Amino acid sequence: MTPQHTHPALPPGVTTLADHERHARGVLDEASWAYLFGAAADELTFARNIEAWRALELLPRVLKPLAGGHTRVELLGRTFAHPILVAPMAHQRLAHPDGEHATALAAAALGAGLVFSTQASAPLDEIAARFLPEPGRGPLWFQLYLQPDRGFTAELVQRAEAAGFEALVLTVDAPVQGARDSERRSGFRLPAGIGAVNLTGLRHPPPRTLAAGQSALFDDLLTHAPGWDDVAWLRSITRLPVLLKGVLHPDDARQAVACGASGLIVSNHGGRTLDTAITTANALPRIAQAVQGDLPLLVDGGIRRGTDVLKAIGLGASAVLVGRPVLHGLATAGATGVAHVLRLLRDELEIAMALTGCRTLAEATTVLAPTGR
């Protein structure tokens, strides 16, 4: 008989998302922790993301009819059980040997959507094959960084389509990597055997010869940075919906509507790119006002409780993406840990809905207390 791989039970005392974080901190080495969980510069945006959701207050209603309530949400023409998706995160095998396979297994079983990273440490077709057969699964989307080699980018998109991915999520807020001090301080390097396997064969343009006084950033690297024309090109080569991830400015949101984007993810990259950028809780209502319902909005950054999910929906999001807590759960107990994190968030969302008088997510706009005193 072939032995079956089993996932460990949760360690004693792991009850909340914060417990998962504390346990993960104890099992990962310093360099892996710095890469997976570090943020840019002084990590202010990272911390403020969390605090911004906490600062929003709920104004509950009582004695409302709640029987038959649900957390269902519609995204891109399909209805899903709840509005929680796993954010795209690179190199998950740093957190646990099962990496993206464990995350996909747990997300599919819990009905959560999965946004799979270009820089994943597992092949995209294997993850799709693991995720798609689950009958109660959420959406399966492929996160994309546009590469200077358009031919390779087109091939990658075709591979994602063939594997069964249902949308493309184009990250637009990282033409360069942020100044991640903790990562540099730790001396992080990818260990042997872990890499961006879906980018194998990618050809990088040779560095330019720079004249005296020229910038290696502005006069070389950023000459390949994508622009709005590249969004139009991407839409022209795929039959899949294209969402833009990393939009914080209302003018960019309006431009995205004009260029035919199918959705926006309000994101500051979890504070990993530009420190002191606006928090996503504060950016979301401004983006919602700018697009006026012309396309669905999702949001990530700092979601740590089911109440945060409800607040995000109340501010105009259709769904949320959760990143670091999923990796905390993965490091704690593999697929079991990820499933526990997702289950906690959904359970807490249902509790928050019941205690604020929301029978459905459509009523979430009524539960936020007015700001100011």
Coordinates of C-alpha atoms in Angstrom, one line a residue:
M1 CA 0.0 0.0 0.0
T2 CA 1.3 3.5 -0.9
P3 CA 1.7 5.5 2.3
Q4 CA -0.6 8.6 2.4
H5 CA 0.8 12.0 3.3
T6 CA -0.8 13.4 6.4
H7 CA -0.8 17.0 7.6
P8 CA 0.0 17.6 11.3
A9 CA -2.8 18.7 13.6
L10 CA -2.7 22.2 14.8
P11 CA -0.3 22.9 17.6
P12 CA -1.8 23.4 21.1
G13 CA -3.0 26.9 21.7
V14 CA -3.4 27.9 18.1
T15 CA -6.9 29.4 18.1
T16 CA -6.7 32.7 16.2
L17 CA -4.9 34.2 13.2
A18 CA -2.6 35.9 15.7
D19 CA -1.7 32.5 17.2
H20 CA -0.8 31.2 13.8
E21 CA 1.5 34.2 13.3
R22 CA 3.2 33.6 16.7
H23 CA 3.7 29.9 16.0
A24 CA 5.0 30.6 12.4
R25 CA 7.6 33.0 13.8
G26 CA 9.0 30.2 16.0
V27 CA 9.4 27.7 13.2
L28 CA 10.8 29.7 10.4
D29 CA 14.4 30.9 10.1
E30 CA 15.2 34.6 10.2
A31 CA 15.9 34.9 6.4
S32 CA 12.7 33.1 5.3
W33 CA 10.7 35.2 7.8
A34 CA 12.2 38.4 6.5
Y35 CA 11.4 37.5 2.8
L36 CA 7.9 36.2 3.4
F37 CA 6.7 38.7 6.0
G38 CA 9.0 41.7 5.8
A39 CA 7.8 45.0 4.3
A40 CA 9.4 48.1 2.8
A41 CA 11.6 50.6 4.7
D42 CA 10.2 51.3 8.2
E43 CA 7.2 49.0 7.5
L44 CA 4.8 51.8 8.4
T45 CA 2.3 51.0 5.6
F46 CA 2.3 47.4 6.7
A47 CA 1.4 48.3 10.3
R48 CA -1.0 51.0 9.3
N49 CA -2.9 48.7 7.0
I50 CA -3.9 46.6 10.0
E51 CA -4.6 49.5 12.2
A52 CA -6.8 51.2 9.6
W53 CA -9.3 48.3 9.6
R54 CA -9.2 48.2 13.4
A55 CA -10.0 51.9 13.6
L56 CA -13.2 51.6 11.7
E57 CA -16.2 51.1 14.0
L58 CA -19.3 49.0 13.4
L59 CA -22.8 50.3 14.2
P60 CA -24.9 47.2 14.8
R61 CA -28.7 46.9 14.4
V62 CA -30.8 44.6 16.5
L63 CA -33.8 42.4 16.2
K64 CA -33.6 42.2 12.5
P65 CA -34.7 39.0 10.6
L66 CA -31.5 36.9 10.0
A67 CA -32.8 33.4 9.2
G68 CA -31.7 32.2 5.7
G69 CA -28.8 34.7 5.6
H70 CA -25.6 33.9 3.7
T71 CA -22.2 35.1 2.6
R72 CA -22.6 34.5 -1.1
V73 CA -21.0 36.9 -3.5
E74 CA -21.0 37.3 -7.3
L75 CA -17.7 37.8 -9.1
L76 CA -17.2 38.1 -12.9
G77 CA -20.6 36.5 -13.5
R78 CA -20.3 33.6 -11.1
T79 CA -21.6 33.1 -7.6
F80 CA -19.3 31.9 -4.8
A81 CA -19.9 30.8 -1.2
H82 CA -18.1 33.7 0.4
P83 CA -15.9 36.7 -0.4
I84 CA -12.5 35.5 0.8
L85 CA -9.7 34.8 -1.7
V86 CA -6.0 33.8 -1.1
A87 CA -3.7 36.6 -2.4
P88 CA -0.9 35.8 -4.7
M89 CA 2.3 35.1 -2.8
A90 CA 5.7 33.9 -4.1
H91 CA 7.8 30.9 -3.1
Q92 CA 5.4 29.3 -0.6
R93 CA 7.7 26.3 -0.2
L94 CA 9.8 28.6 2.0
A95 CA 6.9 28.4 4.6
H96 CA 6.2 24.6 4.3
P97 CA 7.5 21.8 2.0
D98 CA 4.1 21.4 0.5
G99 CA 3.9 25.1 -0.5
E100 CA 1.4 26.1 -3.0
H101 CA 0.0 22.5 -3.2
A102 CA -1.1 22.7 0.4
T103 CA -2.5 26.2 0.0
A104 CA -4.5 25.2 -3.1
L105 CA -5.9 22.1 -1.4
A106 CA -7.1 24.1 1.6
A107 CA -8.5 26.9 -0.4
A108 CA -10.5 24.6 -2.7
A109 CA -11.9 22.6 0.3
L110 CA -12.9 25.8 2.1
G111 CA -14.5 27.4 -0.9
A112 CA -12.0 30.3 -1.0
G113 CA -10.7 31.8 -4.2
L114 CA -7.1 31.4 -5.2
V115 CA -4.9 33.9 -6.9
F116 CA -1.8 32.0 -8.0
S117 CA 1.5 33.9 -8.2
T118 CA 3.7 34.2 -11.3
Q119 CA 6.6 33.6 -8.9
A120 CA 5.2 30.5 -7.3
S121 CA 7.4 27.5 -6.4
A122 CA 5.0 25.0 -8.0
P123 CA 3.9 24.5 -11.6
L124 CA 0.7 26.3 -12.6
D125 CA -0.9 23.3 -14.2
E126 CA -0.4 21.1 -11.1
I127 CA -2.1 23.7 -8.9
A128 CA -5.0 24.1 -11.4
A129 CA -5.4 20.3 -11.5
R130 CA -5.6 20.2 -7.7
F131 CA -7.9 23.1 -7.3
L132 CA -10.4 23.0 -10.1
P133 CA -12.1 19.6 -9.4
E134 CA -13.4 20.6 -6.0
P135 CA -17.1 21.2 -6.5
G136 CA -17.5 24.0 -3.9
R137 CA -14.3 25.9 -4.9
G138 CA -14.0 29.6 -5.4
P139 CA -12.5 31.4 -8.4
L140 CA -9.0 30.4 -9.7
W141 CA -7.1 33.4 -11.1
F142 CA -3.5 33.8 -12.3
Q143 CA -1.4 36.7 -11.1
L144 CA 0.9 38.1 -13.8
Y145 CA 3.9 40.4 -13.9
L146 CA 4.4 41.6 -17.5
Q147 CA 7.8 40.5 -18.6
P148 CA 10.0 42.5 -21.0
D149 CA 9.9 39.5 -23.3
R150 CA 6.3 39.8 -24.8
G151 CA 6.6 36.4 -26.5
F152 CA 7.3 34.7 -23.1
T153 CA 4.5 36.6 -21.5
A154 CA 2.1 35.5 -24.2
E155 CA 3.2 31.9 -23.8
L156 CA 2.6 32.1 -20.0
V157 CA -0.9 33.5 -20.6
Q158 CA -1.6 30.7 -23.0
R159 CA -0.4 28.1 -20.4
A160 CA -2.6 29.6 -17.8
E161 CA -5.6 29.5 -20.1
A162 CA -4.9 25.9 -21.1
A163 CA -4.6 24.9 -17.4
G164 CA -8.1 26.3 -16.6
F165 CA -7.4 29.6 -14.9
E166 CA -10.4 31.9 -15.1
A167 CA -9.0 35.4 -15.0
L168 CA -5.7 37.2 -15.1
V169 CA -4.6 39.5 -12.3
L170 CA -2.0 42.0 -13.6
T171 CA 0.1 43.5 -10.8
V172 CA 0.7 47.1 -11.7
D173 CA 2.3 48.7 -8.5
A174 CA 5.7 47.1 -8.6
P175 CA 7.9 48.3 -11.5
V176 CA 10.7 48.0 -9.1
Q177 CA 11.1 46.1 -5.8
G178 CA 10.6 48.1 -2.6
A179 CA 13.5 48.9 -0.2
R180 CA 13.0 45.9 2.0
D181 CA 15.6 46.5 4.7
S182 CA 14.8 43.4 6.8
E183 CA 15.2 41.2 3.8
R184 CA 18.6 42.7 2.9
R185 CA 19.7 42.6 6.5
S186 CA 19.0 38.9 6.8
G187 CA 21.0 38.2 3.7
F188 CA 18.1 36.3 2.2
R189 CA 18.8 34.0 -0.8
L190 CA 16.4 31.5 -2.3
P191 CA 17.6 28.0 -1.1
A192 CA 18.5 25.4 -3.7
G193 CA 15.5 23.6 -5.1
I194 CA 13.1 26.6 -4.7
G195 CA 12.5 29.0 -7.5
A196 CA 10.0 30.6 -9.8
V197 CA 9.4 27.4 -11.8
N198 CA 6.8 29.0 -14.1
L199 CA 9.4 31.5 -15.4
T200 CA 11.9 28.9 -16.5
G201 CA 13.2 29.9 -19.9
L202 CA 12.5 33.6 -19.4
R203 CA 15.1 35.7 -21.3
H204 CA 16.1 38.9 -19.6
P205 CA 17.3 41.9 -21.7
P206 CA 21.0 42.6 -21.4
P207 CA 21.9 45.6 -19.2
R208 CA 22.4 48.8 -21.1
T209 CA 25.8 50.6 -21.2
L210 CA 25.2 53.7 -19.2
A211 CA 26.9 57.1 -19.7
A212 CA 28.4 59.0 -16.8
G213 CA 25.6 60.4 -14.6
Q214 CA 22.9 58.0 -15.9
S215 CA 20.7 56.0 -13.5
A216 CA 20.7 52.2 -13.5
L217 CA 17.1 52.5 -12.4
F218 CA 15.6 55.2 -14.7
D219 CA 17.9 54.7 -17.7
D220 CA 18.0 50.9 -17.7
L221 CA 15.6 48.9 -15.6
L222 CA 12.6 51.2 -16.0
T223 CA 12.9 51.4 -19.7
H224 CA 11.1 48.0 -19.7
A225 CA 8.4 49.0 -17.2
P226 CA 4.9 48.4 -18.4
G227 CA 2.4 51.2 -19.2
W228 CA -1.3 51.5 -20.1
D229 CA -0.6 50.4 -23.7
D230 CA 0.7 47.1 -22.3
V231 CA -2.7 46.6 -20.5
A232 CA -4.4 47.0 -23.8
W233 CA -2.0 44.5 -25.4
L234 CA -2.6 42.0 -22.7
R235 CA -6.4 42.2 -23.2
S236 CA -5.8 41.7 -26.9
I237 CA -4.0 38.3 -26.5
T238 CA -6.3 36.6 -24.0
R239 CA -9.9 35.6 -23.8
L240 CA -9.8 35.8 -20.0
P241 CA -10.9 38.8 -17.9
V242 CA -8.1 41.1 -16.8
L243 CA -8.1 42.6 -13.3
L244 CA -5.5 45.2 -12.2
K245 CA -3.9 44.8 -8.8
G246 CA -2.3 47.7 -7.0
V247 CA -4.5 50.6 -7.8
L248 CA -4.7 53.3 -5.1
H249 CA -5.4 56.6 -6.9
P250 CA -8.9 57.4 -8.2
D251 CA -7.5 58.7 -11.5
D252 CA -5.9 55.3 -12.1
A253 CA -9.1 53.6 -11.3
R254 CA -11.0 55.7 -13.9
Q255 CA -8.2 55.0 -16.4
A256 CA -8.6 51.3 -15.7
V257 CA -12.3 51.5 -16.5
A258 CA -11.6 53.3 -19.7
C259 CA -9.1 50.7 -20.8
G260 CA -11.5 47.8 -20.3
A261 CA -10.3 46.2 -17.1
S262 CA -12.7 43.7 -15.7
G263 CA -12.0 44.5 -12.1
L264 CA -9.6 46.3 -9.7
I265 CA -7.8 45.1 -6.6
V266 CA -7.2 48.0 -4.2
S267 CA -3.7 47.1 -2.9
N268 CA -0.5 48.6 -1.6
H269 CA 1.3 45.3 -2.0
G270 CA 1.0 44.7 1.7
G271 CA 3.4 47.5 2.4
R272 CA 6.2 45.7 0.5
T273 CA 6.8 48.3 -2.2
L274 CA 6.2 51.9 -1.2
D275 CA 6.3 52.7 2.5
T276 CA 4.0 55.4 3.8
A277 CA 1.6 54.7 0.9
I278 CA -2.1 55.2 1.7
T279 CA -3.7 52.3 3.6
T280 CA -6.1 50.2 1.6
A281 CA -9.0 50.8 4.0
N282 CA -8.6 54.5 3.3
A283 CA -8.1 54.1 -0.4
L284 CA -11.0 51.8 -1.0
P285 CA -13.9 54.3 -0.6
R286 CA -12.2 56.8 -2.8
I287 CA -11.8 54.2 -5.5
A288 CA -15.4 53.0 -5.1
Q289 CA -16.5 56.6 -5.6
A290 CA -14.4 57.0 -8.7
V291 CA -15.6 53.9 -10.5
Q292 CA -19.3 54.2 -9.5
G293 CA -19.9 50.5 -9.7
D294 CA -18.6 50.2 -13.3
L295 CA -16.5 47.2 -12.3
P296 CA -16.0 45.0 -9.2
L297 CA -13.5 46.0 -6.5
L298 CA -11.5 43.7 -4.3
V299 CA -9.1 44.8 -1.6
D300 CA -6.2 43.4 0.3
G301 CA -3.7 44.5 3.0
G302 CA -4.2 44.1 6.7
I303 CA -7.2 41.8 6.8
R304 CA -6.9 39.9 10.1
R305 CA -10.5 39.4 11.3
G306 CA -13.9 38.6 9.9
T307 CA -15.0 42.1 11.1
D308 CA -12.3 43.5 8.7
V309 CA -13.9 41.5 5.8
L310 CA -17.4 43.0 6.7
K311 CA -15.9 46.5 6.8
A312 CA -14.3 46.0 3.4
I313 CA -17.6 45.0 1.9
G314 CA -19.2 47.9 3.6
L315 CA -16.7 50.3 2.0
G316 CA -17.4 49.1 -1.5
A317 CA -15.5 45.9 -2.1
S318 CA -17.0 42.7 -3.5
A319 CA -14.4 40.5 -1.9
V320 CA -11.1 40.5 0.0
L321 CA -7.7 38.9 -0.6
V322 CA -5.7 37.5 2.4
G323 CA -2.0 37.1 2.2
R324 CA 0.3 36.9 5.2
P325 CA -2.2 35.0 7.5
V326 CA -2.4 32.2 4.9
L327 CA 1.3 31.9 5.0
H328 CA 1.3 31.9 8.8
G329 CA -1.2 29.0 8.7
L330 CA 0.9 27.2 6.1
A331 CA 4.0 27.5 8.2
T332 CA 2.1 26.3 11.3
A333 CA 0.5 23.2 9.9
G334 CA 0.5 23.0 6.1
A335 CA -2.9 22.6 4.5
T336 CA -4.5 22.1 7.9
G337 CA -3.2 25.5 9.0
V338 CA -4.3 27.3 5.8
A339 CA -7.8 25.7 6.1
H340 CA -8.0 26.8 9.8
V341 CA -7.1 30.4 8.9
L342 CA -9.8 30.5 6.1
R343 CA -12.4 28.8 8.3
L344 CA -11.8 31.3 11.1
L345 CA -12.2 34.3 8.8
R346 CA -15.5 32.9 7.3
D347 CA -16.9 32.0 10.7
E348 CA -16.0 35.4 12.1
L349 CA -17.6 37.1 9.1
E350 CA -20.8 35.2 9.7
I351 CA -20.7 36.2 13.4
A352 CA -20.1 39.8 12.5
M353 CA -23.0 39.8 10.1
A354 CA -25.3 38.3 12.6
L355 CA -24.3 40.8 15.3
T356 CA -24.7 43.8 13.1
G357 CA -28.0 42.7 11.6
C358 CA -26.8 41.8 8.2
R359 CA -28.6 39.0 6.5
T360 CA -26.5 39.3 3.3
L361 CA -23.4 41.1 2.3
A362 CA -25.5 43.6 0.3
E363 CA -26.5 45.1 3.7
A364 CA -22.9 45.7 4.8
T365 CA -23.0 49.3 3.7
T366 CA -25.3 50.0 6.6
V367 CA -23.0 48.8 9.4
L368 CA -20.1 51.3 9.5
A369 CA -20.3 53.9 12.1
P370 CA -19.9 57.5 10.9
T371 CA -16.3 58.8 11.2
G372 CA -15.5 61.6 13.5
R373 CA -16.8 62.4 16.9

